[in-house]
Coordinates of C-alpha atoms in Angstrom, one line a residue:
X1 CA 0.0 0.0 0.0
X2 CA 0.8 3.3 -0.9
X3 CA 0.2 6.9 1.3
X4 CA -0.1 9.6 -0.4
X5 CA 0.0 13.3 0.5
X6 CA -0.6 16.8 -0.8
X7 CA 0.5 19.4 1.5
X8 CA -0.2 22.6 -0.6
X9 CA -2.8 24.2 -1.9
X10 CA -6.1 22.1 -1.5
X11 CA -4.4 19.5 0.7
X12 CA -5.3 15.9 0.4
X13 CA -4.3 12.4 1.1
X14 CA -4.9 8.9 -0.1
X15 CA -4.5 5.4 0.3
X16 CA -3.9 3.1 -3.0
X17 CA -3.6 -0.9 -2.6
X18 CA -2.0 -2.2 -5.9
X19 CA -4.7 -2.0 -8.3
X20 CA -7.8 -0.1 -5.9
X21 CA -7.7 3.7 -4.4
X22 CA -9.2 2.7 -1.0
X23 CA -9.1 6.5 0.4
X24 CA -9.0 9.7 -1.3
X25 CA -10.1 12.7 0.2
X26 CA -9.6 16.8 0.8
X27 CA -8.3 18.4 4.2
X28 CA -10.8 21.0 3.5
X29 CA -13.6 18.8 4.4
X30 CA -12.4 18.1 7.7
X31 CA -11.5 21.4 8.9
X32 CA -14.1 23.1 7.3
X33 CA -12.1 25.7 5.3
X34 CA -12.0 25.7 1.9
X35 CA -9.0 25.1 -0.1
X36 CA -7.5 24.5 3.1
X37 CA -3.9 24.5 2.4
X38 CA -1.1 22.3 4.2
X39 CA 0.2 19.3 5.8
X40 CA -3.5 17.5 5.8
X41 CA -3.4 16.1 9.5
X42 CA -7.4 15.2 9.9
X43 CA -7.4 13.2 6.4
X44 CA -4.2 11.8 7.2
X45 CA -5.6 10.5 10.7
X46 CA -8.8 9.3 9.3
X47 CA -6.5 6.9 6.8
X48 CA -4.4 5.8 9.4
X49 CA -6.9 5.0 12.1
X50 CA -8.8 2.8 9.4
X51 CA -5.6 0.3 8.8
X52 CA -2.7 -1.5 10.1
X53 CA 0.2 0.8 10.1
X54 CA 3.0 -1.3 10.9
X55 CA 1.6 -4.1 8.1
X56 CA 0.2 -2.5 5.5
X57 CA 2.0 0.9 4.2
X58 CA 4.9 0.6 2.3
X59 CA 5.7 4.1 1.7
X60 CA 4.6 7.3 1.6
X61 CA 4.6 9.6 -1.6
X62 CA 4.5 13.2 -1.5
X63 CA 3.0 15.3 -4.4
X64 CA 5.6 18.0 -4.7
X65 CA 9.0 18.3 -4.2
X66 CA 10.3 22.0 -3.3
X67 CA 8.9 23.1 0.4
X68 CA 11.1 23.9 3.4
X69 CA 9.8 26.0 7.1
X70 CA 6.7 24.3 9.0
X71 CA 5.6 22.0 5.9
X72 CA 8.9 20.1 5.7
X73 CA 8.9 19.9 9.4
X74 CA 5.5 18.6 9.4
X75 CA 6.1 16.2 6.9
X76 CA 9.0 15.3 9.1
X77 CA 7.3 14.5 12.0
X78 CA 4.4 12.1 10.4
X79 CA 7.9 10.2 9.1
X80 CA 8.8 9.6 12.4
X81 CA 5.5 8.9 13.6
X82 CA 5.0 6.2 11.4
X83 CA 8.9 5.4 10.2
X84 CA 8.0 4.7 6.7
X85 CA 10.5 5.7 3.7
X86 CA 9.0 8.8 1.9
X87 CA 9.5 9.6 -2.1
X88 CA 8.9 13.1 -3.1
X89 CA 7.4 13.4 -6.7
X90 CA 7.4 16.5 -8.8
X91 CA 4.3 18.4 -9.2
X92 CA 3.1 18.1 -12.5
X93 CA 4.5 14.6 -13.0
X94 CA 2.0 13.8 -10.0
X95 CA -0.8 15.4 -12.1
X96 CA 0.2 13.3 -15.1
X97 CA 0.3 10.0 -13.6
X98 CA -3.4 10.2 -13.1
X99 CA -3.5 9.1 -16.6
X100 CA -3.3 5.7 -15.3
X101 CA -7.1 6.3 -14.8
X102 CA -8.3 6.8 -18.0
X103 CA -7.9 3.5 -20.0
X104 CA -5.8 5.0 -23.1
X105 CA -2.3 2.7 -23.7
X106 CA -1.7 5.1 -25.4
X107 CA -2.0 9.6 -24.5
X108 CA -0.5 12.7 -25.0
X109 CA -0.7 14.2 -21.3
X110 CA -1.1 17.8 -20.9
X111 CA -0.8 19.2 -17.0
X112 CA -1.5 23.1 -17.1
X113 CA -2.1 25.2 -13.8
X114 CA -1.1 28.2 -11.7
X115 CA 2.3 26.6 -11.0
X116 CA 4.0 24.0 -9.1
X117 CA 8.0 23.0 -8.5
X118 CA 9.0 25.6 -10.8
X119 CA 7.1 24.5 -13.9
X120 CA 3.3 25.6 -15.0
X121 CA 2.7 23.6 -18.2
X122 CA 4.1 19.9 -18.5
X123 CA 3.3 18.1 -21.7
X124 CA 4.4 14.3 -22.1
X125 CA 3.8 11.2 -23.8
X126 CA 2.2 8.1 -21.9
X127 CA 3.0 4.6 -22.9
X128 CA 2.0 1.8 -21.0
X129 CA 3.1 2.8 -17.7
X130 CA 5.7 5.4 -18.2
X131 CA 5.7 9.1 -19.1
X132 CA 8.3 11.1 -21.7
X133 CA 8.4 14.8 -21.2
X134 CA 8.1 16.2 -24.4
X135 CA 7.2 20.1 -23.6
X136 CA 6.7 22.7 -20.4
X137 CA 6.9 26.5 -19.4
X138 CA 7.4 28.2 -16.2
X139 CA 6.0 30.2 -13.8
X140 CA 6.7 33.2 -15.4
X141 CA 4.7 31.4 -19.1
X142 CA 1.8 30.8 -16.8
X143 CA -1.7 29.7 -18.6
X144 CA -3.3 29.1 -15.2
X145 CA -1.5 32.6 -13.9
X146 CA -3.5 34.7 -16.6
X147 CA -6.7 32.8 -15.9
X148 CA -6.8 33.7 -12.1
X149 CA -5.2 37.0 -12.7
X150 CA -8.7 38.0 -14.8
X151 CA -10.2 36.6 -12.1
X152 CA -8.5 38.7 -9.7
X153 CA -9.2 41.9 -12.0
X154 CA -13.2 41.1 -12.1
X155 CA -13.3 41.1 -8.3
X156 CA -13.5 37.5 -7.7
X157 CA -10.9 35.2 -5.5
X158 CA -8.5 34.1 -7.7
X159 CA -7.1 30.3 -7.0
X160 CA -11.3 29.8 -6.3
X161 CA -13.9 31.4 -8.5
X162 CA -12.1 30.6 -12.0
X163 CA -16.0 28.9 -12.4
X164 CA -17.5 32.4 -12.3
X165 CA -15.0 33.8 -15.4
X166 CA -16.0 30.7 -17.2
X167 CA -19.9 31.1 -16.7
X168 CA -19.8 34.7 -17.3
X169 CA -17.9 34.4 -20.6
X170 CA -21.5 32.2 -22.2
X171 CA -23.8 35.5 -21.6
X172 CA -24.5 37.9 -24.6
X173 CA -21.9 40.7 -25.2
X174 CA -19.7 42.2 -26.9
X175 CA -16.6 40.5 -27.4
X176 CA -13.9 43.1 -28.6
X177 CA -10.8 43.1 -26.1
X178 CA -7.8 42.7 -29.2
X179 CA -5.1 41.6 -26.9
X180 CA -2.3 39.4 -27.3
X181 CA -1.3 38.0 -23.6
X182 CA -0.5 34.9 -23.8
X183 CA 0.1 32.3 -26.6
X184 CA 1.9 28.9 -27.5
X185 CA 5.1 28.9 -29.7
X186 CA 5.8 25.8 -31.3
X187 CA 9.3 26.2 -31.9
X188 CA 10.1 26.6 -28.0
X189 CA 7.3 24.1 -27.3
X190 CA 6.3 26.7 -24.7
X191 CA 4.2 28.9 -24.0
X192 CA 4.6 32.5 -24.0
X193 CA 3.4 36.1 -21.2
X194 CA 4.0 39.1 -23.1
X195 CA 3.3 40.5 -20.2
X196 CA 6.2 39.5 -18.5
X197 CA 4.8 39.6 -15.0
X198 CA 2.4 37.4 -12.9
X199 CA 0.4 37.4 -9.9
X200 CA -0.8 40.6 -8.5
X201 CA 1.3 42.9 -11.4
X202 CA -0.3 40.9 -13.9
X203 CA -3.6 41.5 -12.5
X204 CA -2.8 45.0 -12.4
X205 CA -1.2 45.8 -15.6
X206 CA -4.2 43.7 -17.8
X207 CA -6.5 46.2 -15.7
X208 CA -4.5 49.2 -17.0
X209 CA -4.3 47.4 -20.6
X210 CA -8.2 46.7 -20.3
X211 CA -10.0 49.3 -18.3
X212 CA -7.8 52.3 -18.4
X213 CA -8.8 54.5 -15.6
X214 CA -12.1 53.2 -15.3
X215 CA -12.7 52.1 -12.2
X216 CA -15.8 50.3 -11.8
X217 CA -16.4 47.1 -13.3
X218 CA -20.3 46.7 -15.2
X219 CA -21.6 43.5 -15.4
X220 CA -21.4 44.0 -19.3
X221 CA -17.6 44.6 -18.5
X222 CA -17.4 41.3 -16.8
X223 CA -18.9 39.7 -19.9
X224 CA -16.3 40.9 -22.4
X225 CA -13.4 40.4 -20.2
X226 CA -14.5 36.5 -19.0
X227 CA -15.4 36.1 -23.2
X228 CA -11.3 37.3 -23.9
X229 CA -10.1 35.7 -21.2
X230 CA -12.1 32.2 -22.0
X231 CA -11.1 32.8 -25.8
X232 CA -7.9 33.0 -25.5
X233 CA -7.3 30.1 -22.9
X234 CA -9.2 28.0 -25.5
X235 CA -7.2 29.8 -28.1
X236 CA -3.9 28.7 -26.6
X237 CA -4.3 25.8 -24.8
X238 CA -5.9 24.3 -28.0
X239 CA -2.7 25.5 -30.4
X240 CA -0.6 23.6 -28.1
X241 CA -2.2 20.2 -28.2
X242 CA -3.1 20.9 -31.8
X243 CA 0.8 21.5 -32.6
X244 CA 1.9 18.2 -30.5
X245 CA -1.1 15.6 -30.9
X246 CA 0.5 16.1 -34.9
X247 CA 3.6 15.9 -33.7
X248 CA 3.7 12.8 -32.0
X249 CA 0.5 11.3 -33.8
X250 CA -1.9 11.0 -31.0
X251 CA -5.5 11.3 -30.8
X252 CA -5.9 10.2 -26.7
X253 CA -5.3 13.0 -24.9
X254 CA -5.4 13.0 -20.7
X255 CA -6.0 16.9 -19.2
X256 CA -5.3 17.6 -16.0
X257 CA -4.2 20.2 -13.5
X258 CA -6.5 23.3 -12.1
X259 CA -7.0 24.7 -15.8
X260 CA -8.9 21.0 -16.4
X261 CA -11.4 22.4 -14.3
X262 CA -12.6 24.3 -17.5
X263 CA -15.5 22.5 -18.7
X264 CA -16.1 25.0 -22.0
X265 CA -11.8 24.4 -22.8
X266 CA -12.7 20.1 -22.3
X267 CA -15.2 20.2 -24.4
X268 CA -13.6 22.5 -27.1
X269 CA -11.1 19.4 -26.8
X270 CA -12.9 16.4 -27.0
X271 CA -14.4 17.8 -30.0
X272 CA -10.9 17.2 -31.6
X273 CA -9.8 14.4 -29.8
X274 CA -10.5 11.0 -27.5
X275 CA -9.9 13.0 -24.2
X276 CA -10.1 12.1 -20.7
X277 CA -10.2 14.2 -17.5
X278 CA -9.4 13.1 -14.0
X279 CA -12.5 13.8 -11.6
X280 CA -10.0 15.2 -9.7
X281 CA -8.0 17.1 -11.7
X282 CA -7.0 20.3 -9.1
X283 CA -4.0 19.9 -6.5
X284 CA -6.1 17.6 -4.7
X285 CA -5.1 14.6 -7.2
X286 CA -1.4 15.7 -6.6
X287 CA -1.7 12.9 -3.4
X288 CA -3.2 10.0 -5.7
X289 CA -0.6 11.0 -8.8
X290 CA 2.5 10.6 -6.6
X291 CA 1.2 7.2 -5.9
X292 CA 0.1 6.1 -9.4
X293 CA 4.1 7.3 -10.8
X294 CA 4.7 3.6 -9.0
X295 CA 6.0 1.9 -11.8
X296 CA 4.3 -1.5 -10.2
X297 CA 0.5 -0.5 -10.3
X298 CA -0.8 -0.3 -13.8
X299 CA -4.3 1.0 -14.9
X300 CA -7.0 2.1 -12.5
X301 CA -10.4 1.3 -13.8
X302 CA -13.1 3.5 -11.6
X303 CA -16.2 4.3 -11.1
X304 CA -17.1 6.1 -9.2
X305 CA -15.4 8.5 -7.1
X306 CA -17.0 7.4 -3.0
X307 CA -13.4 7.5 -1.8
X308 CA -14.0 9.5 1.7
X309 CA -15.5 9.7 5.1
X310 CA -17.8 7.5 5.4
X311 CA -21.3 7.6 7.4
X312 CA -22.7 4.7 8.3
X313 CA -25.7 4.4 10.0
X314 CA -24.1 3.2 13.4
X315 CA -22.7 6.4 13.4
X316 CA -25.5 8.3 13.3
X317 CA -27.1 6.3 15.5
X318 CA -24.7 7.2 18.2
X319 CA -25.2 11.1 17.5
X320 CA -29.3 10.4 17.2
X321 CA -29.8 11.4 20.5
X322 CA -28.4 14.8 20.3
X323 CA -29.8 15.2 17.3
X324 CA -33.4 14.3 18.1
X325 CA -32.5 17.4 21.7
X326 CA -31.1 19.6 18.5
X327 CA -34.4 19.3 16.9
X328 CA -36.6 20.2 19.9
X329 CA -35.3 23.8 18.6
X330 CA -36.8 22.8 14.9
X331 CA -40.3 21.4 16.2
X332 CA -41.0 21.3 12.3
X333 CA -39.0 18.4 11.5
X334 CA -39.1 14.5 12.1
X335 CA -36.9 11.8 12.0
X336 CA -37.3 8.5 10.9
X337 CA -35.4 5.2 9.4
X338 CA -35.5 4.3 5.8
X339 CA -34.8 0.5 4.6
X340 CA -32.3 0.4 2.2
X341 CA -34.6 -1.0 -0.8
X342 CA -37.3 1.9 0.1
X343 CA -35.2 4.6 -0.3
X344 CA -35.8 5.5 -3.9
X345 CA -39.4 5.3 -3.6
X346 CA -39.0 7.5 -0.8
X347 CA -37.1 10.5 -1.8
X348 CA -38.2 10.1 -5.5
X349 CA -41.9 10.7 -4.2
X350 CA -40.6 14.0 -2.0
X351 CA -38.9 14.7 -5.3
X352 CA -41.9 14.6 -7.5
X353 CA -44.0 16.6 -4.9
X354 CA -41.2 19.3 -5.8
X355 CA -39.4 19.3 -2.9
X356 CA -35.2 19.9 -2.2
X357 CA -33.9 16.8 -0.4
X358 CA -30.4 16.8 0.5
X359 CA -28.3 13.5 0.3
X360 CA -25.3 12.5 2.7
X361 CA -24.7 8.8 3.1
X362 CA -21.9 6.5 2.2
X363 CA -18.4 7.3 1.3
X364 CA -17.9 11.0 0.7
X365 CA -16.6 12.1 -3.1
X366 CA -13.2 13.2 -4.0
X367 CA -12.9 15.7 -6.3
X368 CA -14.7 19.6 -6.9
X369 CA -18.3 17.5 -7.8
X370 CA -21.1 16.0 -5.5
X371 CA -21.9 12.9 -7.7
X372 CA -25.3 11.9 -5.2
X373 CA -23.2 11.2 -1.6
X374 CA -23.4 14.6 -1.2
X375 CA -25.3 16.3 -3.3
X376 CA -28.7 18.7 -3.2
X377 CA -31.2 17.5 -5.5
X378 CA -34.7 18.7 -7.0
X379 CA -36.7 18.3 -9.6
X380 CA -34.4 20.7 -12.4
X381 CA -37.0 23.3 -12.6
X382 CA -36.8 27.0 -13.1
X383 CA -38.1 27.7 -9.9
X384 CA -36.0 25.0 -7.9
X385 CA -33.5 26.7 -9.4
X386 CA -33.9 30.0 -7.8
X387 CA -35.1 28.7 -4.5
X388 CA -32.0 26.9 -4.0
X389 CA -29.5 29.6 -4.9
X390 CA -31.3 32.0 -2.7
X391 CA -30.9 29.4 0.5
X392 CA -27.0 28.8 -0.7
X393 CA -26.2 32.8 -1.7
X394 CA -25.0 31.5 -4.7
X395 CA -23.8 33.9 -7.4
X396 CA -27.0 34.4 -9.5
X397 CA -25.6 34.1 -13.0
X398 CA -23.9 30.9 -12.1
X399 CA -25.4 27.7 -13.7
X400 CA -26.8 24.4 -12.2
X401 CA -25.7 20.8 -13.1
X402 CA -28.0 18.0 -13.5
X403 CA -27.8 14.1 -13.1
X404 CA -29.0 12.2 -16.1
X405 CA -29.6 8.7 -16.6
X406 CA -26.6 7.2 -19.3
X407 CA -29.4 5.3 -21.3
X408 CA -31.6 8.9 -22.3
X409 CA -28.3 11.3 -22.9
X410 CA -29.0 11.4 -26.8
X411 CA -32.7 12.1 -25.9
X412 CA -31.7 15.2 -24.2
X413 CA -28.0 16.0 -25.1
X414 CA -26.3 17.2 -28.6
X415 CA -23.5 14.7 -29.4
X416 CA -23.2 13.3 -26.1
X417 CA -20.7 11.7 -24.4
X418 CA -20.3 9.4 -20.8
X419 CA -19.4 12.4 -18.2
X420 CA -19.6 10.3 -15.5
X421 CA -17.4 13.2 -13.6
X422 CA -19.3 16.8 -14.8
X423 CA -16.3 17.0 -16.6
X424 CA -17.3 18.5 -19.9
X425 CA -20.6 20.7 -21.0
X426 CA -23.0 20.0 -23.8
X427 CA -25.5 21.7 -26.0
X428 CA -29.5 20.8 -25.0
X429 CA -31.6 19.9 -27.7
X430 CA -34.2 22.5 -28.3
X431 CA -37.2 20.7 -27.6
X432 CA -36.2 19.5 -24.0
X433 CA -35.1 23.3 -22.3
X434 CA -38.4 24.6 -21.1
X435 CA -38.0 20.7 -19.7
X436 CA -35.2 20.7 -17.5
X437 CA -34.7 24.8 -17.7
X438 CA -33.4 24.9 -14.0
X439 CA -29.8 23.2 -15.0
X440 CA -29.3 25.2 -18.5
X441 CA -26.9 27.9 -18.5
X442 CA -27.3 30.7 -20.7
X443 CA -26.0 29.1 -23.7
X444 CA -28.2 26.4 -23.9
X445 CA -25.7 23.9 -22.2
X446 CA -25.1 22.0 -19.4
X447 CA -22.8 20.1 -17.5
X448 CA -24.1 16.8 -16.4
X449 CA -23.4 13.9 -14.2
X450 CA -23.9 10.5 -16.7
X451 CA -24.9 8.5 -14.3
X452 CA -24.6 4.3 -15.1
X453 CA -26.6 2.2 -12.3
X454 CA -23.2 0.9 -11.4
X455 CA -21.7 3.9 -10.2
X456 CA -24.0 4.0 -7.5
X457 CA -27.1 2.2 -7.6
X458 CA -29.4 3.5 -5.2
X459 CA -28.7 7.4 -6.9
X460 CA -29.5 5.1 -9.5
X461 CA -33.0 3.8 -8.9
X462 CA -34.3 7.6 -7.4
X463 CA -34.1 9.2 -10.4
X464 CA -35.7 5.9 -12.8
X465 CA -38.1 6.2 -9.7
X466 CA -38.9 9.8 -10.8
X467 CA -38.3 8.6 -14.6
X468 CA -41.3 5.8 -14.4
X469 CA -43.2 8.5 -12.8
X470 CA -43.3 11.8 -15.1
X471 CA -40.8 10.8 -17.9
X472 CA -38.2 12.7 -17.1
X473 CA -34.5 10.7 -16.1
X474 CA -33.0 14.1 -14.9
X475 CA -32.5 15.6 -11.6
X476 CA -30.6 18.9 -10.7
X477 CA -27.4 18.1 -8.8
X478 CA -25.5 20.3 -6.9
X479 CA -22.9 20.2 -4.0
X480 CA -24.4 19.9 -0.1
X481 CA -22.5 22.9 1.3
X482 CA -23.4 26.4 2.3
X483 CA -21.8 29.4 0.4
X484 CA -18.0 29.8 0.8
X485 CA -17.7 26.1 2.4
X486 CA -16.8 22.7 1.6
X487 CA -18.8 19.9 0.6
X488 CA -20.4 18.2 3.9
X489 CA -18.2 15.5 5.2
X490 CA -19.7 14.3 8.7
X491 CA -22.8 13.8 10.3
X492 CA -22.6 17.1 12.0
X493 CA -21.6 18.9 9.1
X494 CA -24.6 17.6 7.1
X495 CA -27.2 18.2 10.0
X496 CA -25.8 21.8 10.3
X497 CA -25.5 22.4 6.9
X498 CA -29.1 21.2 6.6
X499 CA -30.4 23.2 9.1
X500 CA -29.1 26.8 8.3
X501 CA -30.1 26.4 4.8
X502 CA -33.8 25.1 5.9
X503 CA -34.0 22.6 3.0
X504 CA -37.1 20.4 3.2
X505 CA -35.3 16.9 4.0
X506 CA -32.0 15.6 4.3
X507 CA -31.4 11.6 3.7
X508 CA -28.4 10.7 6.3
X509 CA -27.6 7.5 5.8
X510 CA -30.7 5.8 6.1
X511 CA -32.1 8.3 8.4
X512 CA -34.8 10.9 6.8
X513 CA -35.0 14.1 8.7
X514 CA -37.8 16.1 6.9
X515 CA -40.3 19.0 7.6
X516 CA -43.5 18.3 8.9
X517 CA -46.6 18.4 7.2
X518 CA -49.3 20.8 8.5

């Protein structure tokens, strides 16, 4: 077995057993803070109180190799907690060995991001189980930089709210910002900042370049920055797979990093070629990568990504009582238990009598996406759709995602392909909008989960519930957290989480906690 750790941005660990990721899973879901950034001590002690220490770890790999102050010495002292040899594994090699996931032999493997070990674009071939480097640029040539610089510039966090550039670039405007910022140059098999700067003076000289001395931002302003900004990252990022898929003669091509996060860019790419994206394709992955550059494990096949804390029903049986004294404060709410092969009649009919149950049972997901563990779902109305970004403060002009059944896709979806991850967008077919309106963005696409019955069956058999009831296999999907925070992990989380956003009934594990009728 195989530790692995990601003590940087977005923190993470996992556990990988030859052939099987038993653990995967985000710091920021135990301590509540998103992004949270560090040595990840809670997931780390969640892996290690579920095993044998002394048995059953080999090593430990670390995604990332350059660090020194409190993170080495942190790193330090798990070594000599557990006195297990440690391998340190750069940081975009540990983004690129996630292509042992997809089931290409053979991929062209493209890693673009902010920056990590020196290096912010990594471009290799993959061949059975090894990688040859083939291309990169460095933090100065920084794709990922410019993205989160325009996100800087349009008042958003950088490093967080890329998704809010990327949704505001779909809405009608003008799109007339002639600027050359960034591009890909074949000969240096590179690519290339005419700016010359990153960070906050990049973010500050594109506002000079864009804005002048204009100093408030319209919303029409956001629009025709996010459409340059979103152009030209397609623009570029495109050139340079274009330029080396030729080059090498490959049509697979693996994407990962934070710029994979892109749903518009993946799809602009798997209209060109065969392409696969890790679910977890962000600095959270770096933990699993380190692991997969093993030259012993070969291909991953999963499917699903359940790879968390896990609540089981004894455990919320232990916290029932305080729970049951917790809603003596919420008189309007019951609690009661839900056999396992009555739960998709259950919440399907609260679905179809339009109500917004939220789900949190079984192994948490790794990755940016709910995928039904812990997920908010509706029917994928209009109306749902406003109701629930109103009890989340969700930015208004961001889009919803649905979970659709694999089998209907092409009754719903232009050219569709298994997105098993919300991975890519696609165009709705006109005669199903006014259908599922609630989880169509502004261009008349949407990013769904595909969802097979073997991912996860009983997410499964709710919406086919719903399906054999009105004819429609689609729910809206989206991630069981309040504004600003991480997905739920625990029992507590969920119940508080629950609670503050006054949803009408939250599944835990097999225990349904729902309003009152009156």
């Amino acid at each position: 077995m195989i530790l692995g750790i990601c003590d940087g941005h977005n923190a993470s660990s996992s556990l990988i057993d030859k052939d099987k990721i038993l653990f995967a899973m985000s710091e920021e879901r135990f301590t509540r803070k998103k992004n949270q950034r560090g040595f990840p001590e809670k997931s780390v002690d969640y892996i290690l109180n579920n095993i044998n220490i002394n048995e059953n770890i080999n090593y430990v790999s670390i995604g990332g190799v350059f660090r020194k102050g409190k993170r080495i010495k942190n790193l330090k002292n798990l070594q000599n907690r557990i006195n297990k040899k440690f391998l340190y594994v750069y940081h975009h090699i540990s983004h690129s060995y996630l292509f042992k996931l997809s089931n290409f032999k053979e991929a062209l493997v493209i890693s673009i991001d902010g920056g990590g070990d020196g290096l912010s674009f990594l471009a290799s071939v993959a061949n059975k189980n090894n990688l040859e480097i083939i291309a990169q640029s460095d933090l100065i040539d920084s794709v990922g930089d410019f993205y989160a610089s325009i996100t800087e510039l349009l008042g958003f966090k950088p490093m967080e709210d890329e998704g809010k550039v990327m949704s505001l670039s779909s809405y009608e405007g003008e799109d007339d910002i002639n600027l050359t910022v960034i591009d890909y140059i074949k000969e240096l098999k590179s690519f290339k900042n005419y700016l010359g700067v990153v960070g906050r003076e990049a973010t500050k000289t594109l506002k000079r370049y864009i804005l002048g001395n204009k100093k408030d931002i319209s919303f029409e302003d956001k629009v025709r920055i996010s459409k340059f900004a979103q152009r030209t990252l397609e623009d570029v990022v495109l050139k340079a797979i274009d330029n080396l898929s030729k080059e090498y003669n490959l049509e697979n091509v693996v994407f990962v990093g934070g710029v994979a996060q892109n749903v518009k860019l993946n799809s602009k790419i798997a209209e060109r070629y065969n392409l696969f994206v890790p679910p977890f394709m962000g600095d959270e992955g770096l933990c699993l990568g380190a692991s997969l550059a093993d030259k012993r494990i070969d291909k991953i096949n999963i499917k699903n990504t359940y790879f968390g804390y896990e609540i089981e029903n004894e455990k919320v049986e232990k916290n029932l009582e305080a729970l049951k004294n917790k809603l003596k404060n919420y008189k309007n709410y019951k609690i009661d238990f839900v056999e396992e092969k009555d739960i998709p009649e259950v919440i399907g009919s609260l679905i179809l009598d339009n109500k917004i149950v939220c789900l949190s049972r079984g192994k948490m997901e790794f990755g940016p996406r709910a995928l039904g563990n812990r997920s908010i779902i509706s029917l994928p109305t209009k109306e749902n759709k406003e109701k629930i970004n109103k009890k989340l403060k969700r930015s208004w002009f961001m889009p919803f995602a649905p979970t659709i059944l694999y089998e209907f896709l092409d009754d719903y979806l232009i050219n569709p392909r298994y997105s098993p991850f919300m991975t890519q967008i696609f165009r709705v077919k006109e005669d199903k909008i006014k259908e599922i309106e609630g989880v169509i963005h502004v261009d008349k696409t949407t990013r769904p989960q595909t969802l097979k019955k073997e991912s996860n069956k009983t997410y499964y058999e709710m919406i086919r519930y719903i399906y054999d009831s009105i004819n429609i296999p689609v729910v809206l999907n989206t991630s069981f957290n309040l504004h600003g925070e991480p997905i739920v992990c625990t029992e507590k989380d969920a119940i508080n989480s629950f609670l503050k956003a006054d949803f009408d009934a939250l599944l835990l594990g097999n225990y349904l906690i729902s309003k009152r009728c009156h």
